[in-house]
Amino acid sequence: MPSSTPPKWQRLKTNIALAAAFAAATPLAALDLASRYQAEPHLSPLPRTDAERARIAAATSPATDFTAPEPFEDLPAGAATVRARTDDEAFSQHSATLSFAQELEFKLGNGLFKKIWVFSPASTKASDGLGPLYNARSCQRCHLKDGRGHVPEQPDYVSASMFLRVSVPGPVPPELQEISDYIGTAPDPVYGTQMQDFSAPGIAPEYRLQVAYEAFEIALNGGETATLRRPSYTAANLGYGPLAEGAMLSPRVAPPMIGLGLLEAIPAADILAHADEEDADGDGISGRANLVWSREFNRILLGRFGLKAGMATVHEQSASAFSGDIGISTPLFPAHAGECTAQQAACQTAQHGGGDSRETEIDQPNMDLVTFYSRNLGVPARRASGDPQVLRGKEVFYAAGCPACHVPKFVTHRLADRPEQSFQLIWPYSDLLLHDMGEGLADNRPEARATGREWRTAPLWGIGLTQQVSPRATFLHDGRARTLLEAVLWHGGEAEAAKSRVVALQPQDRAALIAFLESL
């Protein structure tokens, strides 16, 4: 197998340096639209010096030697890396960079993340306001042990960590019309933007999610085969009549929570330096930034979070989940009825936990604690990075072209107000950009700029501990892949060539690739 790296790597170091210099030197009014999306109102970064930019370019250069681990490779979150536990708490540790006072803040946020919300009225006023429609009673019940969710169990199909997004075609809002390829959508007029399968007493749930699988085999080089599962999804037992004509459904399994604050601290210019929308270098990879409306900052920002990069900040992602997943109002999403629509009268008039001294069911100080907790769940240290099989697997990973999307390294902003995430060399193995993953993984539901075939590159750090944390967890956006090899074999579209190289590997090299992924 050739050990050369993809062509895109040859210019990334230069692109990152030029983008950072351009953003620092050019007034905002003079920047074109693409450059204006580098704005980061959620951060207060200090400017990088020329010397720092040179250090960063050297530190984030792609690997060329696969005989030993790279410097600091065992610390995927830099100084924030936590020890790799061997139990189901591996994703539940706080970042190693927190001060003693911040550890208390983290623990308070953890309590709110695990809090079991109850229906109104309740004697426990601090915990009432659940629903009336919801998918889970706590954040922890979606993000199991701060890790991945799982698909529903048959025969009753109950799951608090998977649901269906829903939307219908709609107009592009005026504030987003400057983005020429923004795809207009609207909530389903009855079911909103998310299907909820649980409800308060006396109120009908919206549906019951049903999943069926069709198995098929793929032949692999060396006489091996793999069995994949092609899923189909049904929104059964609809509680409020049929979905609107043209309704688009997208299954979503809750992703892991680790390292989010570090992803938020990556300079937007460095992310955009990896974009190649027109595939100028001809390597078949054309990552695109999702550009979304931030309710938090009332402007267009670079999307980073969610399976299609539909949210710009950890705080907005968290507040949106409180509203959609649990039915809890927040200052950013103040509707007490959560996702209930005007067509769901009983839901709209149900008693809620707001009012009087509680304008929303969770207030901003408590939302700040949840956000701090979500930003500071630690990334575990690498395991066996120097093992010969793991090193061979890393070489295979590079030779197959995987780093063209799963970009190994970034350096975060230098942040005076967030020292816990400041100026860290991190290894998320994601470019946080959108890529066409082919018809096999398409959900055919757009989100902002993301088409129905595009997904944000999933970060790979910690992926080897996924099933240690939650034994029933599976992989990809809808959990169809039971193993990491199955997840790789579902790649298509821009990743078709890389997947084909994996299929063509000798069995021992395919096993080495999986060993490398399991070490992350």
mmCIF file of N, CA, C and O in Angstrom, residues 52-92:
data_model
loop_
_atom_site.group_PDB
_atom_site.id
_atom_site.type_symbol
_atom_site.label_atom_id
_atom_site.label_comp_id
_atom_site.label_asym_id
_atom_site.label_seq_id
_atom_site.Cartn_x
_atom_site.Cartn_y
_atom_site.Cartn_z
ATOM 1 N N GLU A 52 3.951 32.118 16.821
ATOM 2 C CA GLU A 52 2.945 31.118 17.196
ATOM 3 C C GLU A 52 2.364 30.442 15.964
ATOM 4 O O GLU A 52 2.142 29.223 15.956
ATOM 5 N N ARG A 53 2.099 31.208 14.924
ATOM 6 C CA ARG A 53 1.552 30.611 13.709
ATOM 7 C C ARG A 53 2.525 29.584 13.119
ATOM 8 O O ARG A 53 2.104 28.533 12.618
ATOM 9 N N ALA A 54 3.806 29.898 13.187
ATOM 10 C CA ALA A 54 4.804 28.940 12.683
ATOM 11 C C ALA A 54 4.812 27.667 13.529
ATOM 12 O O ALA A 54 4.889 26.543 12.999
ATOM 13 N N ARG A 55 4.749 27.828 14.855
ATOM 14 C CA ARG A 55 4.710 26.666 15.755
ATOM 15 C C ARG A 55 3.471 25.823 15.485
ATOM 16 O O ARG A 55 3.531 24.575 15.466
ATOM 17 N N ILE A 56 2.338 26.484 15.285
ATOM 18 C CA ILE A 56 1.077 25.769 15.055
ATOM 19 C C ILE A 56 1.137 24.994 13.744
ATOM 20 O O ILE A 56 0.722 23.824 13.670
ATOM 21 N N ALA A 57 1.656 25.635 12.700
ATOM 22 C CA ALA A 57 1.758 24.959 11.413
ATOM 23 C C ALA A 57 2.620 23.708 11.521
ATOM 24 O O ALA A 57 2.314 22.656 10.942
ATOM 25 N N ALA A 58 3.708 23.797 12.285
ATOM 26 C CA ALA A 58 4.579 22.632 12.460
ATOM 27 C C ALA A 58 3.890 21.545 13.281
ATOM 28 O O ALA A 58 3.961 20.354 12.947
ATOM 29 N N ALA A 59 3.201 21.955 14.339
ATOM 30 C CA ALA A 59 2.570 20.974 15.239
ATOM 31 C C ALA A 59 1.407 20.251 14.584
ATOM 32 O O ALA A 59 1.115 19.098 14.932
ATOM 33 N N THR A 60 0.712 20.914 13.652
ATOM 34 C CA THR A 60 -0.472 20.307 13.034
ATOM 35 C C THR A 60 -0.172 19.692 11.674
ATOM 36 O O THR A 60 -1.085 19.243 10.989
ATOM 37 N N SER A 61 1.085 19.643 11.283
ATOM 38 C CA SER A 61 1.447 18.994 10.024
ATOM 39 C C SER A 61 1.087 17.512 10.078
ATOM 40 O O SER A 61 1.153 16.882 11.147
ATOM 41 N N PRO A 62 0.726 16.918 8.939
ATOM 42 C CA PRO A 62 0.357 15.503 8.938
ATOM 43 C C PRO A 62 1.549 14.604 9.265
ATOM 44 O O PRO A 62 2.702 14.962 9.028
ATOM 45 N N ALA A 63 1.239 13.454 9.803
ATOM 46 C CA ALA A 63 2.287 12.492 10.139
ATOM 47 C C ALA A 63 2.953 11.966 8.876
ATOM 48 O O ALA A 63 2.299 11.758 7.848
ATOM 49 N N THR A 64 4.241 11.741 8.958
ATOM 50 C CA THR A 64 4.996 11.126 7.860
ATOM 51 C C THR A 64 5.795 9.915 8.328
ATOM 52 O O THR A 64 6.215 9.094 7.517
ATOM 53 N N ASP A 65 5.986 9.805 9.645
ATOM 54 C CA ASP A 65 6.724 8.681 10.214
ATOM 55 C C ASP A 65 5.751 7.841 11.024
ATOM 56 O O ASP A 65 5.099 8.341 11.946
ATOM 57 N N PHE A 66 5.633 6.563 10.661
ATOM 58 C CA PHE A 66 4.678 5.690 11.336
ATOM 59 C C PHE A 66 5.376 4.582 12.127
ATOM 60 O O PHE A 66 4.791 3.531 12.404
ATOM 61 N N THR A 67 6.614 4.851 12.516
ATOM 62 C CA THR A 67 7.353 3.874 13.317
ATOM 63 C C THR A 67 7.236 4.138 14.811
ATOM 64 O O THR A 67 7.615 3.288 15.621
ATOM 65 N N ALA A 68 6.736 5.296 15.179
ATOM 66 C CA ALA A 68 6.585 5.661 16.588
ATOM 67 C C ALA A 68 5.487 6.702 16.695
ATOM 68 O O ALA A 68 5.161 7.381 15.714
ATOM 69 N N PRO A 69 4.855 6.850 17.877
ATOM 70 C CA PRO A 69 3.847 7.885 18.048
ATOM 71 C C PRO A 69 4.438 9.279 17.845
ATOM 72 O O PRO A 69 5.635 9.507 18.069
ATOM 73 N N GLU A 70 3.608 10.212 17.418
ATOM 74 C CA GLU A 70 4.019 11.606 17.304
ATOM 75 C C GLU A 70 4.130 12.229 18.695
ATOM 76 O O GLU A 70 3.519 11.742 19.660
ATOM 77 N N PRO A 71 4.877 13.319 18.814
ATOM 78 C CA PRO A 71 4.923 14.028 20.106
ATOM 79 C C PRO A 71 3.523 14.435 20.557
ATOM 80 O O PRO A 71 2.735 14.954 19.766
ATOM 81 N N PHE A 72 3.223 14.164 21.806
ATOM 82 C CA PHE A 72 1.966 14.543 22.456
ATOM 83 C C PHE A 72 0.740 13.792 21.918
ATOM 84 O O PHE A 72 -0.384 14.140 22.238
ATOM 85 N N GLU A 73 0.950 12.744 21.120
ATOM 86 C CA GLU A 73 -0.182 12.014 20.546
ATOM 87 C C GLU A 73 -1.011 11.304 21.615
ATOM 88 O O GLU A 73 -2.208 11.068 21.427
ATOM 89 N N ASP A 74 -0.397 10.976 22.727
ATOM 90 C CA ASP A 74 -1.140 10.320 23.799
ATOM 91 C C ASP A 74 -2.073 11.271 24.541
ATOM 92 O O ASP A 74 -2.850 10.842 25.385
ATOM 93 N N LEU A 75 -1.990 12.576 24.244
ATOM 94 C CA LEU A 75 -2.789 13.590 24.933
ATOM 95 C C LEU A 75 -3.736 14.238 23.931
ATOM 96 O O LEU A 75 -3.493 15.346 23.440
ATOM 97 N N PRO A 76 -4.843 13.561 23.568
ATOM 98 C CA PRO A 76 -5.709 14.081 22.503
ATOM 99 C C PRO A 76 -6.348 15.423 22.823
ATOM 100 O O PRO A 76 -6.724 16.157 21.908
ATOM 101 N N ALA A 77 -6.473 15.765 24.102
ATOM 102 C CA ALA A 77 -7.027 17.059 24.495
ATOM 103 C C ALA A 77 -5.952 17.973 25.070
ATOM 104 O O ALA A 77 -6.256 18.912 25.812
ATOM 105 N N GLY A 78 -4.699 17.724 24.732
ATOM 106 C CA GLY A 78 -3.628 18.531 25.286
ATOM 107 C C GLY A 78 -3.563 18.380 26.796
ATOM 108 O O GLY A 78 -3.752 17.285 27.342
ATOM 109 N N ALA A 79 -3.320 19.489 27.476
ATOM 110 C CA ALA A 79 -3.240 19.449 28.941
ATOM 111 C C ALA A 79 -4.570 19.111 29.586
ATOM 112 O O ALA A 79 -4.610 18.749 30.767
ATOM 113 N N ALA A 80 -5.668 19.220 28.839
ATOM 114 C CA ALA A 80 -6.997 18.902 29.373
ATOM 115 C C ALA A 80 -7.300 17.411 29.367
ATOM 116 O O ALA A 80 -8.329 16.984 29.905
ATOM 117 N N THR A 81 -6.419 16.601 28.778
ATOM 118 C CA THR A 81 -6.645 15.154 28.683
ATOM 119 C C THR A 81 -6.792 14.522 30.063
ATOM 120 O O THR A 81 -6.097 14.890 31.011
ATOM 121 N N VAL A 82 -7.695 13.554 30.172
ATOM 122 C CA VAL A 82 -7.905 12.828 31.427
ATOM 123 C C VAL A 82 -7.428 11.384 31.260
ATOM 124 O O VAL A 82 -7.236 10.904 30.141
ATOM 125 N N ARG A 83 -7.233 10.709 32.368
ATOM 126 C CA ARG A 83 -6.766 9.321 32.296
ATOM 127 C C ARG A 83 -7.836 8.442 31.664
ATOM 128 O O ARG A 83 -9.036 8.726 31.750
ATOM 129 N N ALA A 84 -7.410 7.377 31.018
ATOM 130 C CA ALA A 84 -8.329 6.452 30.360
ATOM 131 C C ALA A 84 -8.819 5.431 31.378
ATOM 132 O O ALA A 84 -8.111 4.465 31.695
ATOM 133 N N ARG A 85 -9.986 5.657 31.908
ATOM 134 C CA ARG A 85 -10.560 4.711 32.869
ATOM 135 C C ARG A 85 -10.980 3.441 32.152
ATOM 136 O O ARG A 85 -11.194 3.421 30.935
ATOM 137 N N THR A 86 -11.144 2.374 32.927
ATOM 138 C CA THR A 86 -11.524 1.088 32.353
ATOM 139 C C THR A 86 -12.963 0.721 32.680
ATOM 140 O O THR A 86 -13.369 -0.417 32.478
ATOM 141 N N ASP A 87 -13.743 1.693 33.180
ATOM 142 C CA ASP A 87 -15.143 1.432 33.508
ATOM 143 C C ASP A 87 -16.040 2.341 32.680
ATOM 144 O O ASP A 87 -15.590 3.020 31.760
ATOM 145 N N ASP A 88 -17.338 2.364 33.042
ATOM 146 C CA ASP A 88 -18.284 3.148 32.240
ATOM 147 C C ASP A 88 -18.272 4.637 32.574
ATOM 148 O O ASP A 88 -19.086 5.399 32.041
ATOM 149 N N GLU A 89 -17.354 5.086 33.408
ATOM 150 C CA GLU A 89 -17.213 6.510 33.723
ATOM 151 C C GLU A 89 -16.128 7.182 32.871
ATOM 152 O O GLU A 89 -15.740 8.320 33.141
ATOM 153 N N ALA A 90 -15.672 6.524 31.835
ATOM 154 C CA ALA A 90 -14.539 7.046 31.056
ATOM 155 C C ALA A 90 -14.827 8.390 30.406
ATOM 156 O O ALA A 90 -13.907 9.177 30.155
ATOM 157 N N PHE A 91 -16.108 8.679 30.085
ATOM 158 C CA PHE A 91 -16.469 9.952 29.453
ATOM 159 C C PHE A 91 -17.027 10.958 30.446
ATOM 160 O O PHE A 91 -17.498 12.028 30.033
ATOM 161 N N SER A 92 -17.004 10.661 31.732
ATOM 162 C CA SER A 92 -17.690 11.502 32.724
ATOM 163 C C SER A 92 -16.734 12.272 33.629
ATOM 164 O O SER A 92 -17.146 12.791 34.659
#
